[in-house]
Short mmCIF file of C-alpha atoms in Angstrom, two decimals:
data_model
loop_
_atom_site.label_atom_id
_atom_site.label_comp_id
_atom_site.label_asym_id
_atom_site.label_seq_id
_atom_site.Cartn_x
_atom_site.Cartn_y
_atom_site.Cartn_z
CA UNK W 1 -46.95 8.10 16.15
CA UNK W 2 -50.03 9.33 14.41
CA UNK W 3 -50.64 5.82 13.11
CA UNK W 4 -50.48 4.48 16.64
CA UNK W 5 -52.98 7.05 17.84
CA UNK W 6 -55.44 6.16 15.14
CA UNK W 7 -55.28 2.57 16.34
CA UNK W 8 -56.09 3.72 19.88
CA UNK W 9 -59.51 4.98 18.92
CA UNK W 10 -61.97 2.68 20.55
CA UNK W 11 -65.66 3.10 20.29
CA UNK W 12 -66.93 4.65 23.49
CA UNK W 13 -63.40 4.70 24.90
CA UNK W 14 -61.15 7.77 25.16
CA UNK W 15 -62.25 11.31 25.05
CA UNK W 16 -62.18 12.94 21.58
CA UNK W 17 -60.44 16.05 22.92
CA UNK W 18 -57.69 13.96 24.44
CA UNK W 19 -57.18 12.10 21.14
CA UNK W 20 -56.98 15.37 19.21
CA UNK W 21 -54.48 16.75 21.70
CA UNK W 22 -52.37 13.60 21.47
CA UNK W 23 -52.58 13.65 17.67
CA UNK W 24 -51.44 17.31 17.61
CA UNK W 25 -48.55 16.53 19.97
CA UNK W 26 -47.56 13.56 17.79
CA UNK W 27 -47.65 15.70 14.64
CA UNK W 28 -45.51 18.37 16.35
CA UNK W 29 -43.03 15.77 17.55
CA UNK W 30 -42.75 14.27 14.06
CA UNK W 31 -42.27 17.75 12.56
CA UNK W 32 -39.52 18.52 15.09
CA UNK W 33 -37.90 15.16 14.32
CA UNK W 34 -37.92 15.91 10.58
CA UNK W 35 -36.46 19.38 11.22
CA UNK W 36 -33.72 17.93 13.43
CA UNK W 37 -32.89 15.28 10.82
CA UNK W 38 -32.71 17.93 8.09
CA UNK W 39 -30.43 20.08 10.26
CA UNK W 40 -28.25 17.04 10.92
CA UNK W 41 -27.90 16.32 7.20
CA UNK W 42 -27.13 19.98 6.46
CA UNK W 43 -24.55 20.12 9.25
CA UNK W 44 -22.89 16.89 8.06
CA UNK W 45 -22.68 18.32 4.53
CA UNK W 46 -21.10 21.52 5.86
CA UNK W 47 -18.58 19.52 7.88
CA UNK W 48 -17.69 17.42 4.84
CA UNK W 49 -17.19 20.59 2.76
CA UNK W 50 -15.02 22.12 5.48
CA UNK W 51 -12.95 18.93 5.69
CA UNK W 52 -12.36 19.06 1.94
CA UNK W 53 -11.28 22.72 2.15
CA UNK W 54 -8.97 21.92 5.05
CA UNK W 55 -7.46 18.99 3.16
CA UNK W 56 -6.81 21.22 0.15
CA UNK W 57 -5.27 23.90 2.37
CA UNK W 58 -3.12 21.27 4.12
CA UNK W 59 -1.87 20.04 0.75
CA UNK W 60 -0.95 23.58 -0.25
CA UNK W 61 0.94 24.13 3.01
CA UNK W 62 2.76 20.83 2.63
CA UNK W 63 3.81 21.82 -0.88
CA UNK W 64 5.05 25.19 0.40
CA UNK W 65 7.03 23.54 3.18
CA UNK W 66 8.65 21.16 0.70
CA UNK W 67 9.49 24.04 -1.62
CA UNK W 68 11.06 26.06 1.20
CA UNK W 69 12.99 23.02 2.40
CA UNK W 70 14.38 22.56 -1.12
CA UNK W 71 15.31 26.25 -1.31
CA UNK W 72 17.01 26.06 2.08
CA UNK W 73 18.98 23.00 1.07
CA UNK W 74 20.07 24.67 -2.18
CA UNK W 75 21.13 27.81 -0.28
CA UNK W 76 23.09 25.74 2.24
CA UNK W 77 24.87 23.92 -0.60
CA UNK W 78 25.63 27.24 -2.31
CA UNK W 79 27.11 28.67 0.91
CA UNK W 80 29.14 25.51 1.41
CA UNK W 81 30.55 25.79 -2.13
CA UNK W 82 31.27 29.49 -1.66
CA UNK W 83 33.13 28.82 1.60
CA UNK W 84 35.18 26.11 -0.01
CA UNK W 85 35.97 28.39 -2.94
CA UNK W 86 36.90 31.17 -0.53
CA UNK W 87 39.27 28.84 1.36
CA UNK W 88 40.89 27.84 -1.91
CA UNK W 89 41.22 31.49 -2.95
CA UNK W 90 42.77 32.38 0.43
CA UNK W 91 45.29 29.56 0.00
CA UNK W 92 46.14 30.82 -3.50
CA UNK W 93 46.58 34.39 -2.24
CA UNK W 94 48.75 33.22 0.67
CA UNK W 95 50.94 31.28 -1.74
CA UNK W 96 51.19 34.36 -3.96
CA UNK W 97 52.10 36.46 -0.94
CA UNK W 98 54.79 33.97 0.08
CA UNK W 99 56.10 34.00 -3.47
CA UNK W 100 56.16 37.80 -3.59
CA UNK W 101 57.91 38.11 -0.22
CA UNK W 102 60.41 35.42 -1.29
CA UNK W 103 61.00 37.32 -4.53
CA UNK W 104 61.65 40.57 -2.69
CA UNK W 105 64.03 38.91 -0.28
CA UNK W 106 66.15 37.11 -2.78
CA UNK W 107 65.42 38.93 -6.03
CA UNK W 108 64.77 35.63 -7.59
CA UNK W 109 61.89 34.09 -9.38
CA UNK W 110 58.72 32.77 -7.84
CA UNK W 111 58.38 29.06 -8.37
#
């Protein structure tokens, strides 16, 4: 902008005060533009850093979820095995009870 204003200077043309005012406005506009561009770069860097932190946090949460899913599956399998073992033990005890009651009834041997 300032370069354009310097080209506008014509001998005997525009008023010097007006040119100085326009030059000051151009310098202010360029300064504001530079500040806005710097803020944009800073903001983009902050957003990129936040995205990296979020990605790292997401990875940690995903790992935790997988770990808890594995623990849950292991616990479910353990309960399933325990139930099956309990059913088998109940069947054994029922057979023993039948054998004992048979033994008391007939004074024989349990087979």
